[in-house]
Tab-separated table of C-alpha atoms in Angstrom:
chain	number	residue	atom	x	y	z
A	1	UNK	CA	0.000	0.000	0.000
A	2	UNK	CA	2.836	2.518	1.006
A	3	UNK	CA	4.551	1.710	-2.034
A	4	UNK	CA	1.500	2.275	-4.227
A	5	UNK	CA	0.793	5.665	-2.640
A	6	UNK	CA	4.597	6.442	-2.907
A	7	UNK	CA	4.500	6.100	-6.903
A	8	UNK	CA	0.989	7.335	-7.183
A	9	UNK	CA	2.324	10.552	-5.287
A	10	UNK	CA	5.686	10.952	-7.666
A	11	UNK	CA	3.240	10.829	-10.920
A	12	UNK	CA	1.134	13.409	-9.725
A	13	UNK	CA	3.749	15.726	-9.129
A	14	UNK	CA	5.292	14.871	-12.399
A	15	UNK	CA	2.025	15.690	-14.250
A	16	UNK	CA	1.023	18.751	-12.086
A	17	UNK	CA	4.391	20.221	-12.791
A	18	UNK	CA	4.073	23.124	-16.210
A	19	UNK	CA	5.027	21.552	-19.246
A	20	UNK	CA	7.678	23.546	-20.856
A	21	UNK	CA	7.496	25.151	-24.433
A	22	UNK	CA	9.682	22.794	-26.141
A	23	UNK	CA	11.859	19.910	-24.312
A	24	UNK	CA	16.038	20.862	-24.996
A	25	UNK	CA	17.874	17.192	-25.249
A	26	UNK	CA	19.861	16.752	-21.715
A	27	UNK	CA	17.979	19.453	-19.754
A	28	UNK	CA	16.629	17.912	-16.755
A	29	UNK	CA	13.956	19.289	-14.303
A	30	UNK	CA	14.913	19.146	-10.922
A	31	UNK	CA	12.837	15.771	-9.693
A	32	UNK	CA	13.853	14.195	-12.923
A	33	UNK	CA	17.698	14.950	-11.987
A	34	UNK	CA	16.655	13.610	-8.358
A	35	UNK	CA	15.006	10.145	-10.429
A	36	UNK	CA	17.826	10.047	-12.518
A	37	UNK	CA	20.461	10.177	-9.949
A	38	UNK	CA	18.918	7.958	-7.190
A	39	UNK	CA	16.792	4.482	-8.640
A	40	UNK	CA	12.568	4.619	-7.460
A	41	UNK	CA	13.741	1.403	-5.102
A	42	UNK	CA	16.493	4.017	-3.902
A	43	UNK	CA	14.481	7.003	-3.243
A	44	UNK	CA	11.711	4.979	-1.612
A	45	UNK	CA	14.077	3.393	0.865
A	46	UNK	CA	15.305	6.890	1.395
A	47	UNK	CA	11.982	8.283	2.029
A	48	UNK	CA	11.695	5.701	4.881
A	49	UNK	CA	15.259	6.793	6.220
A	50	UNK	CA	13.721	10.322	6.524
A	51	UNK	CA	10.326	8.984	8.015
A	52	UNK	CA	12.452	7.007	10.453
A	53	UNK	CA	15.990	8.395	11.562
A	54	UNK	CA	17.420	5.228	11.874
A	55	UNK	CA	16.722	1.765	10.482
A	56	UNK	CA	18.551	-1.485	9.671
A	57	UNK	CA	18.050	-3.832	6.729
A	58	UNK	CA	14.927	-5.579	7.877
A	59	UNK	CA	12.968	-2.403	9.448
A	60	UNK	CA	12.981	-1.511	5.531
A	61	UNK	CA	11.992	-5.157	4.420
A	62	UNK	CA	9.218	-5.083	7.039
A	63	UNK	CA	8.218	-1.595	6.372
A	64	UNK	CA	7.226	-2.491	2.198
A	65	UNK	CA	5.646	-5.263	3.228
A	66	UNK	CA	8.347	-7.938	2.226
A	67	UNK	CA	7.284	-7.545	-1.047
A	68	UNK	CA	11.375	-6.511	-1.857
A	69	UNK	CA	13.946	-9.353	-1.374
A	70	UNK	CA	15.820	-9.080	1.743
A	71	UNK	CA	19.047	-9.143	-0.289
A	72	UNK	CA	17.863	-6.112	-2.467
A	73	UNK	CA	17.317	-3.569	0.155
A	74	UNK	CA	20.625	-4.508	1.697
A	75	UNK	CA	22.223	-3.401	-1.746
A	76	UNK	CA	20.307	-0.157	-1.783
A	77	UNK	CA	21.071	0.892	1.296
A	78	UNK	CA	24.839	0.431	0.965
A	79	UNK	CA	24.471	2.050	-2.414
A	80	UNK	CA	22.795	5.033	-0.253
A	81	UNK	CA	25.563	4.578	1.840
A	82	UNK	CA	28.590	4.359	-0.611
A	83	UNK	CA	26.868	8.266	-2.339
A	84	UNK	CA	26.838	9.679	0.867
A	85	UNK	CA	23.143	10.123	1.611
A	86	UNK	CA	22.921	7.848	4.584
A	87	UNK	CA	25.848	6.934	7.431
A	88	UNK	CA	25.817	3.747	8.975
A	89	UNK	CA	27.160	2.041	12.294
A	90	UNK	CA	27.307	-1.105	13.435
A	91	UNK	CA	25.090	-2.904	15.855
A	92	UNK	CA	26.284	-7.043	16.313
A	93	UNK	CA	26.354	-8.151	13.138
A	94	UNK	CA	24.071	-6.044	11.097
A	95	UNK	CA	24.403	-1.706	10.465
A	96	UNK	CA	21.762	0.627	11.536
A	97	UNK	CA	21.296	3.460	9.043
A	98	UNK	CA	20.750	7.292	9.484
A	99	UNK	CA	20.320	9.707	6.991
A	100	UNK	CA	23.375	11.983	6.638
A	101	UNK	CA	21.042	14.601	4.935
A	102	UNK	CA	17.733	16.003	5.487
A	103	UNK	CA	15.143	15.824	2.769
A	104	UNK	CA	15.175	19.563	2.792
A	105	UNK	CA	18.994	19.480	2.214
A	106	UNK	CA	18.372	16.583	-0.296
A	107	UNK	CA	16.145	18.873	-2.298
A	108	UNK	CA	18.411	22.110	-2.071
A	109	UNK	CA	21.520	20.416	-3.207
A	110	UNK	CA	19.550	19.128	-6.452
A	111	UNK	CA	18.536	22.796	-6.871
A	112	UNK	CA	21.808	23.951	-6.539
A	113	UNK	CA	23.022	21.820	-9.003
A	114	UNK	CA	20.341	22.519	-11.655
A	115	UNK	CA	20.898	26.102	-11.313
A	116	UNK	CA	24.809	25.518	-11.603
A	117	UNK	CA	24.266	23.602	-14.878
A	118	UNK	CA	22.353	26.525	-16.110
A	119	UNK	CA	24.560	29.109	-14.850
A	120	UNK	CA	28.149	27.398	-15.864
A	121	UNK	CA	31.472	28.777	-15.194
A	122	UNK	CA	31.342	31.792	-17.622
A	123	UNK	CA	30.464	35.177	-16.526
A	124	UNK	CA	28.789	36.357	-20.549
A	125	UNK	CA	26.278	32.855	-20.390
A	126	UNK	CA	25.087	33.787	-16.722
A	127	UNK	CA	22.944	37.133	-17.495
A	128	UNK	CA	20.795	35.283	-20.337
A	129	UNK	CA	20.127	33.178	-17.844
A	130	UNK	CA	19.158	35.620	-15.059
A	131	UNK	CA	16.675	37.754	-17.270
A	132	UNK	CA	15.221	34.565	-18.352
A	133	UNK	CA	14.444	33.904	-14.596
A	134	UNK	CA	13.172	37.270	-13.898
A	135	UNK	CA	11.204	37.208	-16.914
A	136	UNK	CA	9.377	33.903	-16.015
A	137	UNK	CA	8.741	35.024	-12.438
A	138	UNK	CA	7.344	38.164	-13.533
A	139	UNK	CA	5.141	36.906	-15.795
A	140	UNK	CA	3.735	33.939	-13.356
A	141	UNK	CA	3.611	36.279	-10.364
A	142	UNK	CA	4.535	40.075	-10.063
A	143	UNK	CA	4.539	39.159	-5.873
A	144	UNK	CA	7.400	36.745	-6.859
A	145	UNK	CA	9.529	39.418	-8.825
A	146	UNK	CA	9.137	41.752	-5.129
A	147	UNK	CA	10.265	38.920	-3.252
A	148	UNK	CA	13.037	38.279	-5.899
A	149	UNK	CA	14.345	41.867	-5.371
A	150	UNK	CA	13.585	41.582	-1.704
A	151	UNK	CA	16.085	38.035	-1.351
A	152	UNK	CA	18.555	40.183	-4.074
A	153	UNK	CA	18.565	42.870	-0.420
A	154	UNK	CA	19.032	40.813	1.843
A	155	UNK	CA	21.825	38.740	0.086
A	156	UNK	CA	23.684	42.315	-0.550
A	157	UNK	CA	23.337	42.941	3.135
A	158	UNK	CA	24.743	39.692	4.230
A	159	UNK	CA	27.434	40.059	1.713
A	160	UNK	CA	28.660	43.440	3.035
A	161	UNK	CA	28.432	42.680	6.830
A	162	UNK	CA	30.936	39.641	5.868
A	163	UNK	CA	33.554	42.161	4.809
């Protein structure tokens, strides 16, 4: 049941999400770089890491109803493990995972890295890029483009107390 409401939730954010104007080869929204970077069995696991704190092997295997082979989830969450989303410590013979990130953290770093890949490393590619945004929140929400310009303050102000 959890894992049907799980996938059931992820398509209706996928379909309730804009649809762009035209679809660029290798441009990635931010939840399909999140899909693309962890597997559904991989995210799901981690979604229970988050509900939980800390969980071992079979908290996992009990928690989808042991409709996942034992063996499989003990592969995920070393993979989760080995890219640094969860930590892990040993308890007799088996490991007790925790996640080593927050879903909010989760969530900004893909962000991050979305807006990095749009940005790049050279100064003349970042202003297209910048009226673009302002453009889009303009026309979406002119309360958005005041809170843009608000953020743009307050960033200015933290970056001048720092010096």
């Amino acid at each position: 049941m959890l894992k049907r409401l799980t996938n059931i939730s992820w398509r209706l954010q996928y379909f309730l999400m804009p649809s762009p104007k035209f679809m660029l080869r290798g441009f990635r929204r931010p939840r399909e770089v999140a899909s693309l970077a962890l597997g559904k069995l991989e995210r799901q696991v981690l979604d229970e890491a988050w509900k939980r704190s800390e969980l071992t092997v079979r908290d996992v295997y009990l928690a989808f109803g042991e409709s996942v082979a034992y063996t499989t989830l003990m592969t995920t969450l070393d993979r989760l493990f080995k890219k640094k989303l969860l930590t892990r410590r040993k308890d007799g013979r088996a490991f007790r995972y925790l996640p080593a990130v927050t879903r909010e953290e989760f969530d900004q770093g893909i962000r991050e890295d979305v807006v990095e890949g749009l940005l790049g490393h050279e100064a003349d590619a970042v202003q297209p890029v910048l009226a673009c945004i302002v453009d889009t929140v303009s026309e979406r929400d002119r309360e958005l483009l005041d809170e843009l310009d608000r953020l743009i303050r307050e960033k200015r102000k933290e970056l001048k107390q720092r010096r």
